[in-house]
Short mmCIF file of N, CA and C and ligand atoms in Angstrom, two decimals:
data_model
loop_
_atom_site.label_atom_id
_atom_site.label_comp_id
_atom_site.label_asym_id
_atom_site.label_seq_id
_atom_site.Cartn_x
_atom_site.Cartn_y
_atom_site.Cartn_z
N MET R 210 -134.38 -75.35 157.86
CA MET R 210 -134.32 -76.34 156.90
C MET R 210 -134.00 -77.73 157.79
N VAL R 211 -134.52 -78.78 157.13
CA VAL R 211 -134.51 -79.89 157.67
C VAL R 211 -133.65 -81.19 156.56
N ARG R 212 -133.30 -81.68 157.34
CA ARG R 212 -132.08 -82.74 156.40
C ARG R 212 -133.05 -84.02 156.11
N VAL R 213 -132.90 -84.23 154.76
CA VAL R 213 -133.33 -85.53 154.44
C VAL R 213 -132.30 -86.33 153.35
N ILE R 214 -132.59 -87.47 153.68
CA ILE R 214 -131.59 -88.43 152.97
C ILE R 214 -132.30 -89.30 151.77
N PHE R 215 -131.64 -89.05 150.75
CA PHE R 215 -132.16 -89.93 149.47
C PHE R 215 -131.35 -91.08 149.44
N VAL R 216 -131.82 -92.10 149.25
CA VAL R 216 -130.59 -93.45 149.20
C VAL R 216 -130.86 -93.85 147.56
N GLU R 217 -129.94 -94.00 146.85
CA GLU R 217 -129.79 -94.40 145.63
C GLU R 217 -130.05 -96.01 145.79
N PRO R 218 -130.57 -96.56 144.83
CA PRO R 218 -130.52 -98.14 144.61
C PRO R 218 -129.46 -98.89 144.98
N ASP R 219 -128.07 -98.36 144.76
CA ASP R 219 -127.00 -98.78 144.87
C ASP R 219 -126.46 -98.77 146.50
N GLY R 220 -127.19 -97.74 147.33
CA GLY R 220 -126.95 -97.94 148.62
C GLY R 220 -126.29 -96.34 148.95
N THR R 221 -126.02 -95.63 147.80
CA THR R 221 -125.50 -94.04 147.78
C THR R 221 -126.48 -93.24 148.63
N GLU R 222 -125.92 -92.43 149.84
CA GLU R 222 -126.91 -91.58 150.36
C GLU R 222 -126.55 -90.30 150.11
N ARG R 223 -127.57 -89.47 149.74
CA ARG R 223 -127.56 -88.11 149.22
C ARG R 223 -128.20 -87.27 150.24
N ASN R 224 -127.43 -86.64 151.20
CA ASN R 224 -128.12 -85.73 152.35
C ASN R 224 -128.50 -84.71 151.53
N VAL R 225 -129.63 -84.25 151.69
CA VAL R 225 -130.08 -82.51 151.37
C VAL R 225 -130.68 -81.93 152.46
N GLU R 226 -130.82 -80.47 152.26
CA GLU R 226 -131.38 -79.61 153.07
C GLU R 226 -132.70 -79.36 152.30
N ALA R 227 -133.96 -79.73 152.86
CA ALA R 227 -135.23 -79.34 152.57
C ALA R 227 -136.00 -78.25 153.36
N GLU R 228 -136.66 -77.42 152.61
CA GLU R 228 -137.31 -76.38 153.42
C GLU R 228 -138.34 -76.83 153.91
N VAL R 229 -138.68 -76.20 155.11
CA VAL R 229 -140.11 -76.50 155.62
C VAL R 229 -141.11 -75.93 154.93
N GLY R 230 -142.24 -76.69 154.61
CA GLY R 230 -143.20 -76.27 153.86
C GLY R 230 -143.31 -76.79 152.29
N HIS R 231 -142.16 -76.98 151.79
CA HIS R 231 -141.88 -77.65 150.59
C HIS R 231 -142.43 -79.11 150.58
N SER R 232 -142.57 -79.65 149.31
CA SER R 232 -142.60 -81.13 149.41
C SER R 232 -141.31 -81.90 149.47
N LEU R 233 -141.30 -83.00 149.63
CA LEU R 233 -140.15 -83.84 149.48
C LEU R 233 -139.81 -83.95 148.05
N MET R 234 -140.70 -83.92 147.17
CA MET R 234 -140.50 -84.11 145.63
C MET R 234 -139.72 -83.02 145.50
N GLU R 235 -140.08 -81.48 145.82
CA GLU R 235 -139.58 -80.17 145.51
C GLU R 235 -138.15 -80.09 146.12
N ALA R 236 -137.98 -80.73 147.11
CA ALA R 236 -136.65 -80.61 147.71
C ALA R 236 -135.47 -81.52 146.87
N ALA R 237 -136.29 -82.74 146.19
CA ALA R 237 -135.43 -83.64 145.43
C ALA R 237 -135.03 -83.17 144.25
N LEU R 238 -135.88 -82.10 143.68
CA LEU R 238 -135.72 -81.31 142.08
C LEU R 238 -134.57 -80.49 142.33
N ARG R 239 -134.85 -79.69 143.55
CA ARG R 239 -133.75 -78.50 143.88
C ARG R 239 -132.35 -78.86 144.08
N HIS R 240 -132.38 -80.13 144.37
CA HIS R 240 -131.03 -80.92 144.52
C HIS R 240 -130.55 -82.09 143.58
N GLY R 241 -131.17 -81.93 142.28
CA GLY R 241 -130.71 -82.61 141.40
C GLY R 241 -130.95 -84.08 141.59
N ILE R 242 -131.89 -84.63 142.43
CA ILE R 242 -132.06 -86.06 142.35
C ILE R 242 -132.73 -86.42 141.16
N ASP R 243 -132.13 -87.08 140.12
CA ASP R 243 -132.80 -87.34 138.86
C ASP R 243 -133.40 -88.39 138.79
N ALA R 244 -133.69 -89.18 139.81
CA ALA R 244 -134.48 -90.37 139.94
C ALA R 244 -135.92 -89.98 140.03
N ILE R 245 -136.20 -88.76 140.75
CA ILE R 245 -137.43 -88.13 140.79
C ILE R 245 -137.55 -86.97 139.56
N ARG R 246 -138.52 -87.45 138.81
CA ARG R 246 -138.92 -86.91 137.33
C ARG R 246 -139.90 -85.70 137.81
N ALA R 247 -140.92 -86.17 138.31
CA ALA R 247 -141.91 -85.36 139.00
C ALA R 247 -142.80 -84.61 137.52
N ASP R 248 -143.06 -85.54 136.66
CA ASP R 248 -143.70 -84.89 135.11
C ASP R 248 -144.91 -84.08 135.51
N CYS R 249 -145.79 -84.41 136.48
CA CYS R 249 -146.70 -83.40 136.73
C CYS R 249 -146.81 -82.13 137.36
N GLY R 250 -145.67 -82.18 137.90
CA GLY R 250 -145.41 -80.82 138.96
C GLY R 250 -145.64 -80.99 140.30
N GLY R 251 -146.17 -82.19 140.71
CA GLY R 251 -146.68 -82.34 141.81
C GLY R 251 -148.28 -82.41 142.07
N GLY R 252 -148.72 -82.55 140.94
CA GLY R 252 -150.33 -82.78 141.12
C GLY R 252 -150.75 -84.22 141.35
N CYS R 253 -150.35 -85.02 141.72
CA CYS R 253 -150.51 -86.46 142.28
C CYS R 253 -151.13 -86.96 140.86
N SER R 254 -150.54 -86.77 139.68
CA SER R 254 -151.33 -87.58 138.54
C SER R 254 -150.17 -88.17 137.76
N CYS R 255 -148.97 -88.37 138.01
CA CYS R 255 -147.94 -89.09 137.20
C CYS R 255 -147.47 -90.09 137.89
N ALA R 256 -147.01 -90.12 139.14
CA ALA R 256 -146.11 -90.90 140.10
C ALA R 256 -145.09 -91.28 139.48
N THR R 257 -144.30 -90.50 138.92
CA THR R 257 -142.74 -90.39 138.69
C THR R 257 -142.01 -89.60 139.77
N CYS R 258 -142.70 -89.54 141.03
CA CYS R 258 -141.86 -89.02 142.31
C CYS R 258 -142.08 -90.03 143.31
N HIS R 259 -142.18 -91.39 142.65
CA HIS R 259 -142.26 -92.56 143.77
C HIS R 259 -140.81 -92.58 144.54
N VAL R 260 -141.14 -92.93 145.91
CA VAL R 260 -140.13 -93.27 146.70
C VAL R 260 -140.41 -94.51 147.85
N HIS R 261 -139.60 -95.29 148.29
CA HIS R 261 -139.87 -96.13 149.33
C HIS R 261 -139.42 -95.52 150.57
N VAL R 262 -140.30 -95.21 151.50
CA VAL R 262 -139.87 -94.72 152.78
C VAL R 262 -139.33 -95.65 153.68
N ASP R 263 -138.18 -95.22 154.38
CA ASP R 263 -137.66 -95.99 155.51
C ASP R 263 -138.59 -96.63 156.13
N PRO R 264 -138.51 -97.93 156.72
CA PRO R 264 -139.59 -98.41 157.33
C PRO R 264 -139.65 -97.69 159.06
N ALA R 265 -138.32 -97.30 159.36
CA ALA R 265 -138.46 -96.50 160.69
C ALA R 265 -139.23 -95.32 160.56
N TRP R 266 -139.29 -94.70 159.38
CA TRP R 266 -140.29 -93.43 159.27
C TRP R 266 -141.68 -93.62 158.87
N ARG R 267 -141.86 -95.05 158.50
CA ARG R 267 -143.28 -94.93 157.77
C ARG R 267 -144.61 -94.29 158.61
N ASN R 268 -144.43 -94.79 159.72
CA ASN R 268 -145.62 -94.32 160.60
C ASN R 268 -145.62 -92.85 161.03
N ARG R 269 -144.57 -92.43 160.73
CA ARG R 269 -144.47 -91.10 161.29
C ARG R 269 -144.60 -89.95 160.11
N LEU R 270 -145.35 -90.25 158.77
CA LEU R 270 -145.70 -89.51 157.99
C LEU R 270 -147.33 -89.52 157.82
N PRO R 271 -147.82 -88.39 157.37
CA PRO R 271 -149.22 -88.47 157.17
C PRO R 271 -149.73 -89.52 156.19
N SER R 272 -150.92 -90.07 156.47
CA SER R 272 -151.60 -91.24 155.88
C SER R 272 -151.41 -91.01 154.62
N LEU R 273 -151.29 -92.25 153.66
CA LEU R 273 -151.50 -92.12 152.50
C LEU R 273 -153.02 -91.78 151.78
N GLY R 274 -153.10 -90.77 151.02
CA GLY R 274 -154.32 -90.52 150.42
C GLY R 274 -154.83 -91.20 149.24
N GLU R 275 -156.14 -91.24 149.29
CA GLU R 275 -156.81 -92.06 148.35
C GLU R 275 -156.40 -91.91 146.96
N THR R 276 -155.95 -90.55 146.32
CA THR R 276 -155.60 -90.31 145.12
C THR R 276 -154.40 -90.95 145.00
N GLU R 277 -153.34 -90.72 145.89
CA GLU R 277 -152.04 -91.17 145.82
C GLU R 277 -151.93 -92.54 145.96
N ASP R 278 -152.83 -93.18 146.59
CA ASP R 278 -153.05 -94.66 146.75
C ASP R 278 -153.38 -95.40 145.43
N LEU R 279 -154.32 -94.65 144.47
CA LEU R 279 -154.85 -94.79 143.10
C LEU R 279 -153.54 -94.89 142.16
N MET R 280 -152.82 -93.73 142.47
CA MET R 280 -151.70 -93.35 141.37
C MET R 280 -150.63 -94.52 141.74
N LEU R 281 -150.39 -94.91 142.95
CA LEU R 281 -149.38 -95.90 143.20
C LEU R 281 -149.71 -97.23 142.57
N GLU R 282 -150.87 -97.58 142.42
CA GLU R 282 -151.27 -98.76 141.51
C GLU R 282 -150.67 -98.96 140.37
N PHE R 283 -150.10 -97.87 139.57
CA PHE R 283 -149.49 -97.93 138.45
C PHE R 283 -148.06 -98.02 138.35
N VAL R 284 -147.62 -98.04 139.73
CA VAL R 284 -145.90 -98.06 139.73
C VAL R 284 -145.47 -99.32 139.96
N GLU R 285 -144.51 -99.60 139.12
CA GLU R 285 -143.66 -100.79 138.96
C GLU R 285 -142.77 -100.81 140.42
N GLY R 286 -143.02 -101.84 141.25
CA GLY R 286 -142.01 -101.86 142.12
C GLY R 286 -142.54 -101.46 143.51
N ARG R 287 -143.86 -101.40 143.50
CA ARG R 287 -144.83 -100.73 144.57
C ARG R 287 -144.73 -101.51 145.57
N ASP R 288 -144.45 -101.02 146.93
CA ASP R 288 -144.34 -101.97 148.08
C ASP R 288 -145.19 -101.16 149.20
N GLU R 289 -145.16 -102.01 150.33
CA GLU R 289 -145.97 -101.31 151.49
C GLU R 289 -145.33 -100.08 152.08
N HIS R 290 -143.96 -99.82 151.58
CA HIS R 290 -143.35 -98.36 152.02
C HIS R 290 -143.34 -97.35 151.04
N SER R 291 -144.09 -97.72 149.61
CA SER R 291 -144.09 -96.79 148.78
C SER R 291 -144.95 -95.49 149.00
N ARG R 292 -144.52 -94.28 148.46
CA ARG R 292 -145.16 -92.99 148.88
C ARG R 292 -144.91 -92.14 147.47
N LEU R 293 -145.58 -91.31 147.12
CA LEU R 293 -145.19 -90.49 146.21
C LEU R 293 -144.78 -89.23 147.11
N SER R 294 -143.55 -88.60 146.39
CA SER R 294 -142.86 -87.58 147.32
C SER R 294 -143.36 -86.13 147.12
N CYS R 295 -144.33 -85.94 146.02
CA CYS R 295 -145.18 -84.65 145.96
C CYS R 295 -146.22 -84.66 146.95
N GLN R 296 -146.59 -85.67 147.82
CA GLN R 296 -147.61 -85.83 148.91
C GLN R 296 -147.14 -85.74 150.19
N ILE R 297 -145.68 -85.59 150.24
CA ILE R 297 -145.05 -85.55 151.61
C ILE R 297 -144.53 -84.08 151.84
N ASP R 298 -145.33 -83.34 152.87
CA ASP R 298 -144.81 -81.78 152.94
C ASP R 298 -143.71 -82.21 154.16
N VAL R 299 -142.69 -81.39 153.88
CA VAL R 299 -141.48 -81.22 154.66
C VAL R 299 -141.82 -80.59 155.80
N SER R 300 -141.46 -81.03 157.37
CA SER R 300 -141.88 -80.47 158.17
C SER R 300 -140.78 -80.62 159.48
N ALA R 301 -140.71 -80.09 160.30
CA ALA R 301 -139.30 -80.05 161.39
C ALA R 301 -139.28 -81.56 162.04
N GLU R 302 -140.57 -81.82 162.34
CA GLU R 302 -140.67 -83.36 162.68
C GLU R 302 -139.99 -84.28 161.71
N LEU R 303 -140.06 -84.03 160.55
CA LEU R 303 -139.25 -84.88 159.51
C LEU R 303 -137.76 -84.82 159.46
N ASP R 304 -137.06 -84.39 160.41
CA ASP R 304 -135.68 -83.92 160.13
C ASP R 304 -134.90 -85.47 160.25
N GLY R 305 -134.32 -85.92 159.21
CA GLY R 305 -133.77 -87.23 159.17
C GLY R 305 -134.41 -88.34 158.42
N LEU R 306 -135.44 -87.57 157.77
CA LEU R 306 -136.17 -88.64 157.05
C LEU R 306 -135.43 -89.11 155.73
N THR R 307 -135.47 -90.73 155.77
CA THR R 307 -134.69 -91.23 154.84
C THR R 307 -135.69 -92.08 153.74
N VAL R 308 -135.72 -91.84 152.66
CA VAL R 308 -136.36 -92.49 151.62
C VAL R 308 -135.52 -93.25 150.59
N LYS R 309 -135.90 -94.38 150.08
CA LYS R 309 -134.97 -94.82 148.83
C LYS R 309 -135.61 -94.67 147.72
N LEU R 310 -134.68 -94.39 146.62
CA LEU R 310 -135.09 -93.98 145.26
C LEU R 310 -135.52 -95.19 144.52
N SER R 311 -136.48 -95.47 143.66
CA SER R 311 -137.02 -96.69 143.09
C SER R 311 -136.03 -97.13 141.94
N GLU R 312 -135.62 -98.16 142.00
CA GLU R 312 -134.64 -98.76 140.83
C GLU R 312 -135.51 -98.72 139.36
N GLU R 313 -136.80 -98.78 139.69
CA GLU R 313 -137.78 -98.79 138.33
C GLU R 313 -137.58 -97.46 137.68
N GLN R 314 -137.40 -96.39 138.40
CA GLN R 314 -137.53 -94.93 138.00
C GLN R 314 -136.25 -94.75 137.22
N ARG R 315 -134.92 -95.39 137.33
CA ARG R 315 -133.81 -95.05 136.88
C ARG R 315 -133.57 -95.08 135.48
S1 FES Y 197 -144.98 -85.35 140.79
FE1 FES Y 197 -146.72 -86.32 139.80
S2 FES Y 197 -147.34 -87.75 141.32
FE2 FES Y 197 -145.95 -86.62 142.22
#
C-alpha cells in the first residue's frame, strides 16, 4: 500500500492508502473522495477525475499522454499541474504523492 494525500480546495488533507497497480482515481473512489466523479470509469473520456499534482511530484509522474492532454483542454481551471487521476498508476515510488482537488469539480 502507498500513502496518497488528496488536498481539498480549503486545504484539508485526506490521507488514503492506495493499492499498487490501481489508478489514483480508483484510490479516490474507494476512499470516498467525492470531488473525483470518474464518470467514464477510467476511460480517459470525461475529465471528471481532474487533479492538480503538487509541484514537488510533477516530474516524478509518467508523462502526460496525448489523449489525456486533449481531454484536459475541456477542463475548467486547468493549469500546468493538471492531470487526470485515472491515468496515474499507483506505484511504490509514489508513496507520499500529494494532489490537490479541483475547486471547479465541487
Ligand atoms: S475517469 Fe474519466 S477521464 Fe478519468
